[in-house]
Structure formats: C-alpha cells, structure tokens
XYZ file of C-alpha atoms in Angstrom:
368
model
C 19.009 -4.848 1.298
C 22.627 -4.699 1.299
C 22.720 -1.367 2.693
C 20.414 -2.338 5.316
C 22.490 -5.105 6.301
C 25.746 -3.009 6.235
C 23.849 -0.755 8.923
C 24.066 2.133 6.118
C 20.201 2.321 5.932
C 17.892 2.325 8.898
C 14.913 0.689 6.852
C 14.640 -0.912 3.308
C 11.572 1.397 2.132
C 11.627 3.524 -0.736
C 9.571 6.644 -1.832
C 9.619 7.570 -5.391
C 8.189 10.882 -6.320
C 7.906 12.396 -9.786
C 5.255 14.434 -12.017
C 3.491 12.746 -15.144
C 6.296 12.031 -17.582
C 9.117 11.954 -15.472
C 9.445 8.182 -15.668
C 8.951 7.331 -11.901
C 7.086 4.353 -12.803
C 9.510 3.185 -15.553
C 12.240 3.165 -12.664
C 9.819 1.034 -10.459
C 9.362 -1.386 -13.329
C 12.999 -1.520 -14.144
C 13.912 -2.379 -10.256
C 11.283 -5.081 -10.239
C 12.598 -6.381 -13.913
C 16.325 -6.426 -12.785
C 15.840 -7.611 -9.312
C 14.760 -11.152 -10.716
C 18.275 -11.470 -11.284
C 18.834 -11.682 -7.640
C 15.947 -13.584 -6.833
C 14.108 -10.430 -5.564
C 10.337 -11.123 -5.846
C 7.512 -8.323 -5.859
C 3.932 -7.538 -5.748
C 1.975 -4.461 -7.275
C -1.349 -2.899 -6.508
C -1.959 -1.432 -9.713
C -4.704 1.019 -9.964
C -4.151 1.926 -13.776
C -3.301 -1.704 -15.146
C 0.107 -0.640 -16.189
C 2.213 -3.648 -14.934
C 0.609 -6.573 -17.151
C 3.301 -6.379 -19.648
C 5.963 -6.345 -17.285
C 4.418 -9.414 -15.322
C 4.170 -11.189 -18.735
C 7.724 -10.600 -19.573
C 8.977 -12.041 -16.098
C 6.741 -14.667 -16.011
C 4.790 -13.465 -13.270
C 0.994 -13.558 -12.310
C -1.609 -10.581 -13.060
C -4.906 -11.057 -11.102
C -7.564 -8.553 -12.203
C -9.770 -7.842 -9.313
C -13.331 -5.992 -9.504
C -16.846 -6.822 -8.412
C -18.595 -9.457 -10.399
C -15.463 -11.479 -11.331
C -15.599 -14.089 -8.933
C -12.353 -13.620 -7.561
C -12.518 -12.923 -3.702
C -9.503 -11.963 -1.700
C -9.638 -11.993 2.127
C -7.738 -9.083 3.467
C -7.931 -10.522 6.991
C -5.519 -13.314 6.005
C -2.332 -12.684 7.865
C 0.895 -14.551 7.548
C 1.351 -16.537 10.884
C 4.092 -19.010 12.140
C 7.551 -19.824 11.108
C 10.553 -17.267 11.122
C 8.616 -14.859 9.016
C 5.246 -14.933 10.395
C 3.439 -13.119 12.905
C 2.254 -14.766 16.541
C -1.629 -15.507 16.769
C -1.821 -12.087 19.043
C 0.113 -10.080 16.586
C -2.162 -11.570 13.606
C -5.392 -10.372 15.847
C -3.977 -6.998 16.361
C -2.886 -6.614 12.785
C -6.611 -7.452 11.801
C -8.172 -5.161 14.208
C -5.804 -2.542 12.796
C -7.169 -2.893 9.085
C -10.718 -3.028 10.450
C -10.667 -0.050 12.309
C -8.506 1.775 9.559
C -11.500 0.553 7.118
C -14.372 1.559 9.492
C -13.093 5.122 10.185
C -12.139 5.848 6.394
C -15.729 4.540 5.344
C -17.424 6.750 8.019
C -15.501 9.764 7.460
C -14.703 10.394 11.300
C -12.818 8.664 13.719
C -13.967 5.378 15.303
C -15.988 5.925 18.749
C -14.471 3.976 21.970
C -17.505 1.799 21.592
C -17.260 0.985 18.025
C -13.616 0.059 18.531
C -14.637 -2.291 21.472
C -17.224 -3.763 19.561
C -14.917 -4.539 16.605
C -12.364 -6.092 18.930
C -15.307 -8.320 20.744
C -16.707 -9.213 17.039
C -13.079 -10.554 16.193
C -12.480 -12.276 19.711
C -15.873 -14.118 19.105
C -14.772 -15.580 15.863
C -13.095 -18.942 16.429
C -11.935 -19.646 12.702
C -8.545 -19.583 12.093
C -8.753 -16.990 9.562
C -12.130 -14.987 9.941
C -13.555 -13.105 6.956
C -15.218 -9.556 6.523
C -19.109 -11.177 6.577
C -18.403 -13.081 9.752
C -17.265 -9.687 11.379
C -19.921 -7.974 9.788
C -22.856 -10.518 11.204
C -21.152 -10.419 14.618
C -21.444 -6.662 14.571
C -25.124 -6.811 13.372
C -26.455 -9.393 15.691
C -24.737 -9.031 18.979
C -26.319 -11.242 21.847
C -26.983 -10.416 25.575
C -23.497 -11.783 26.376
C -21.752 -9.364 23.959
C -23.604 -6.341 25.215
C -23.076 -7.454 28.828
C -19.325 -7.195 28.435
C -19.666 -3.296 28.145
C -22.810 -3.402 30.840
C -25.210 -2.343 27.905
C -28.309 -3.694 26.795
C -28.664 -5.409 23.396
C -30.801 -2.444 21.992
C -28.457 0.116 23.204
C -25.288 -1.918 22.152
C -26.731 -2.507 18.617
C -27.551 1.307 18.440
C -24.216 2.550 19.473
C -22.235 0.280 16.964
C -24.834 0.270 14.097
C -22.664 2.513 11.826
C -19.509 0.480 11.879
C -21.462 -2.589 11.580
C -23.035 -1.186 8.532
C -19.449 -0.291 7.067
C -18.425 -3.925 7.639
C -21.318 -4.933 5.402
C -20.776 -2.459 2.826
C -17.333 -4.257 2.307
C -19.487 -7.315 1.527
C -22.164 -6.064 -0.440
C -23.378 -3.348 -2.652
C -20.628 -1.801 -5.183
C -18.134 -3.781 -3.408
C -19.679 -7.257 -3.466
C -17.741 -10.265 -4.695
C -14.353 -8.746 -3.988
C -13.552 -9.253 -0.333
C -16.741 -11.029 1.052
C -15.402 -14.446 1.802
C -12.341 -16.707 1.868
C -9.735 -16.366 -0.899
C -10.418 -18.406 -3.758
C -7.340 -17.451 -5.878
C -4.138 -19.365 -5.757
C -0.768 -17.319 -5.831
C 1.676 -18.926 -8.193
C 4.565 -20.102 -5.796
C 6.991 -19.606 -8.291
C 5.999 -16.278 -9.617
C 8.688 -13.656 -9.577
C 5.912 -10.763 -9.581
C 2.314 -10.660 -8.618
C 0.266 -7.741 -9.877
C -3.128 -6.933 -8.570
C -5.019 -4.944 -11.258
C -7.510 -2.768 -10.160
C -8.018 -0.525 -13.098
C -11.789 -1.236 -13.251
C -12.300 -0.070 -9.672
C -10.158 3.097 -10.717
C -12.019 3.834 -13.483
C -15.698 2.973 -12.198
C -15.535 3.169 -8.496
C -13.169 6.006 -7.592
C -14.376 6.908 -4.289
C -14.151 3.643 -3.229
C -10.239 3.037 -4.377
C -8.707 3.991 -0.991
C -10.536 1.099 0.683
C -9.807 -1.262 -2.235
C -6.206 -0.755 -2.227
C -5.907 -1.083 1.503
C -7.836 -4.460 1.351
C -5.901 -5.515 -1.611
C -2.409 -4.340 0.000
C -3.260 -6.403 3.307
C -3.992 -9.529 1.143
C -0.931 -9.212 -0.630
C 1.357 -8.567 2.529
C 0.195 -11.879 3.893
C 1.206 -13.903 1.156
C 3.564 -16.819 2.397
C 5.026 -17.157 -0.952
C 6.473 -13.799 -1.107
C 7.276 -13.720 2.737
C 9.797 -16.524 2.081
C 11.777 -14.173 -0.275
C 13.153 -10.694 -0.044
C 10.520 -8.750 -2.033
C 9.464 -5.217 -3.162
C 5.753 -4.506 -2.173
C 4.984 -1.254 -4.655
C 1.774 0.942 -3.737
C 1.457 2.832 -7.111
C -0.774 5.973 -6.828
C 0.089 5.848 -2.908
C -1.952 8.996 -2.367
C -5.082 6.929 -2.294
C -3.679 5.373 1.129
C -2.368 8.494 2.617
C -5.046 10.709 2.050
C -6.989 9.401 4.910
C -5.385 9.568 8.733
C -6.756 6.001 9.310
C -5.171 4.483 6.303
C -2.002 6.508 6.940
C -1.857 5.068 10.367
C -2.119 1.700 8.932
C 0.134 2.099 6.196
C 2.850 3.445 8.638
C 2.258 0.359 10.673
C 2.738 -1.846 7.544
C 6.021 -0.072 6.958
C 7.127 -0.952 10.511
C 6.752 -4.703 9.566
C 9.121 -4.317 6.569
C 12.292 -5.624 8.266
C 10.504 -8.689 9.755
C 8.997 -9.567 6.502
C 11.929 -8.926 4.172
C 9.951 -6.457 2.114
C 11.115 -3.223 0.740
C 7.867 -0.986 0.514
C 7.959 1.264 -2.482
C 5.393 4.071 -2.441
C 5.025 6.166 -5.742
C 3.522 9.831 -5.748
C 3.432 12.540 -7.977
C 4.862 15.371 -6.022
C 5.887 16.165 -2.413
C 2.684 18.597 -1.638
C 0.773 15.178 -1.697
C 2.249 14.534 1.803
C 1.213 17.936 3.045
C -2.055 18.516 1.238
C -3.773 15.761 3.424
C -4.638 17.910 6.370
C -4.226 21.556 7.940
C -0.820 22.249 8.680
C 0.187 20.772 12.122
C -2.599 18.299 11.907
C -2.375 14.411 12.809
C -3.004 13.493 9.077
C 0.140 15.796 7.782
C 2.271 14.553 10.590
C 1.549 10.864 9.402
C 2.007 11.574 6.035
C 5.260 13.234 6.717
C 6.197 10.173 8.853
C 6.265 8.364 5.439
C 9.345 10.161 4.378
C 11.065 9.125 7.764
C 10.119 5.537 7.037
C 11.833 5.696 3.814
C 15.273 5.158 3.812
C 15.759 5.847 0.225
C 13.837 8.907 -1.490
C 14.147 9.283 -5.165
C 12.886 12.785 -6.520
C 12.455 13.329 -10.008
C 11.807 16.797 -11.462
C 9.562 19.071 -9.429
C 7.889 22.466 -10.711
C 9.241 25.571 -8.929
C 5.944 25.417 -6.356
C 7.232 22.323 -5.058
C 10.505 23.428 -4.487
C 9.931 24.978 -0.616
C 8.210 21.858 0.301
C 11.106 19.785 -0.944
C 13.434 22.034 1.000
C 11.322 21.654 4.267
C 10.471 17.926 4.038
C 13.648 16.556 2.600
C 16.243 19.020 4.149
C 17.796 19.696 0.553
C 20.747 22.013 0.241
C 20.451 24.969 -1.684
C 22.246 23.214 -4.748
C 19.980 20.220 -4.432
C 16.863 22.439 -4.448
C 18.205 24.471 -7.490
C 18.629 21.427 -9.369
C 15.164 19.918 -9.004
C 13.393 21.858 -11.543
C 15.867 21.415 -14.271
C 16.326 17.669 -13.989
C 15.585 16.021 -17.338
C 13.299 12.912 -17.651
C 14.536 10.004 -16.406
C 17.181 11.574 -14.096
C 16.407 11.891 -10.135
C 17.873 13.245 -7.009
C 18.459 10.129 -4.814
C 18.622 10.758 -1.048
C 20.241 7.611 0.409
C 20.501 7.800 4.284
C 22.282 10.904 4.584
C 24.001 10.884 1.113
C 22.824 12.611 -2.229
C 23.168 11.462 -5.650
C 22.289 12.655 -9.196
C 21.115 9.378 -11.009
C 20.286 8.917 -14.697
C 18.097 5.888 -15.158
C 19.040 4.032 -18.449
C 17.240 1.316 -19.999
C 18.000 -1.287 -22.636
C 16.114 -2.024 -25.640
C 14.637 -5.062 -23.869
C 13.325 -3.087 -21.015
C 11.753 -0.231 -23.226
C 9.210 -2.290 -24.517
C 8.016 -3.466 -21.208
C 8.351 -0.541 -19.089
C 7.305 2.280 -21.395
C 4.205 3.831 -19.913
C 3.869 6.442 -23.120
C 3.775 4.028 -25.820
C 0.177 4.758 -26.530
C 0.726 8.569 -27.055
C 2.950 7.542 -29.931
C 0.519 5.443 -32.014
C 0.396 6.647 -35.518
C-alpha cells in the first residue's frame, strides 16, 4: 500500500507462485499475521482448510461452508453507498458479470446473446435491494408475456432459448450445492475480526468439479463485506487455478482485480507454477490472454523455486534476465525472487517460533 501511494506500484495486487514445499502459503500466512500490527485486515478462500490455526491465533473468524450446514451466503451481495461502495448501477453490472460467469462456466460454453439478455432482464425485474440466486432462477424459468415481448418472442420460444441458462441458475440453488448460496445471507461477519477464513475443504474433497463455481461465489460474497471494505485488507485466493481455469471466471476475476484500488484491497493469488497461467488454453487463445493478464494486474510477483521445465515460461511471462532465470531452479525453500514493479530482489522469508506454530503446513508430515 505504501509503494502504491508513492506511485511506485500501479496496483496493490500480489501473485505468489511456488511448487509444493516451497513455503508460498507460509509467506501468505505470515503477511496476514504481521499485517495485523498495521491494522491490515484480510479474508481467505481456503479450499484445503489450512488457515484455521492462523485465524484462531489472530482472533479471527472461520466460516466452514458446505452443503447441509445451514449456512447460506448470497453471492449477489454488493457493497454499495459510501466512499468505498459502488453505485446502484455499478452494483447491477457487477451482479450481471457474476451471473454470466457462473452460467458460462457451468454450461461449458459462452453464454448466447439471448441468454445474456434474459439474465439481464431477470435482474432488472427483481425489485429487492439485494436479489438472490433462487429469485433469478425463478425469473428465468417462469417468464411472462411482457418479458418475452421485450425481445419480440413468444413465451414458448423465449423459454426454450433460455432454458439451459435457467437450469444452471437453478443448479446453484439445489442438488449438490443446495443450502450454500440459495437465499439471503444468514451468517454474520465479526466486525472486529482481523481475518475471515471461508473454509471450503469439504467441497474440495467431495465436490471437486464444483470448486470453481463455489470459489467464485465465495469470493464474490467476501469481496462485498462492508466490514473489510472499511479497512485496507488482503483478499487471498488460495488454489487460484480454480478461478483462472475457465475463461468466463478469468474475465470475472480480472474485473475484480480492477476494483482493488477502489476497495483498498490487495488481491493475493496463489499458484503452483507459471505454466498454470498458460495451460488454460491453446496458444494465442482468449483464455491464455486472460490468464496472462493476471500477471499484468499484479504489481508484485513472488516466485519461489521452479523446475527447469518452467524456466522458459518464467522468462517469457516475467521478462526475466538470464541471471534471474538461472537462479530460479536453485532457490532454497523459503527464498523467492520478488519482482516489485521494475525492480528485482532475492528475499529470504524468516519466521519466528511463534509464527512457525501457526503457519507451518507440513506439521502433519512430521508426526511420529
């Protein structure tokens, strides 16, 4: 935040890349822990359930979310009003972008023009200040003559053309995802919490195919928190591959990054390797271009040791010098190449005994 205020960084976002065992998650946890001293808050979408100990140590809040727990999060909530909020027009656009991203991902294809129009009409028809996914699904599934007339179609033709999108919205409210995002939020975020962790480990373990949808909904809900938006805060997206693996979600994430400066948030995306950014699609595809945009939208890149097979991708994507590229395969655990704006540093992350007990993700591997 200080470098951004000084004009050194163009954005406050951070990209952390490292293979298993490189201690990338240790770094992120340490940043959250130390940031508390400077009144920096944070939220984490946690697919593996690794941040509970940190939240407990910081006096934070852990929300375990999975079907059947009775905890509902409304991803269509958007922080509006005030200096940090969006206007009502911006809020409607943000909701539309999220719904279209979810629909395209679940359908496995781009949303058609009539489907996009139908979702937009459904949103406009809802008069509630904060609509819910079931309301959007109902509006799509039961269009009236007036709705169909807006696009000069019969009700039958309109229903047939938009049925797939309607059923996708319904799936988010029923079936294997029932009880997670199908109504108004019934969970209160602790106003004094320095860290909010949304534990999605049960979804990760048992409903892996739905993880991209769930993480996107969870991230949208966390981003709307009026509690965090009043403070400079980190927004951590662990296992970020899940939300850049689909072009629709990648576009939505890119838009989220654009809002970082408006909300005082430093987005932190955590990946295993640089090739995750290019494996999302064929060379030259929109998907790869969007994934590479993640690098451009991250003013700070932290790169831990990469295998020799990743060096060429690192050289191309990060514009590494020969010396930097040669160093990457030989960096010891806990040491990384930091690219901060146009400058580079080799940084060794040192942790105290107090931190070690709450940031170590390898403890279970050492149980006697």
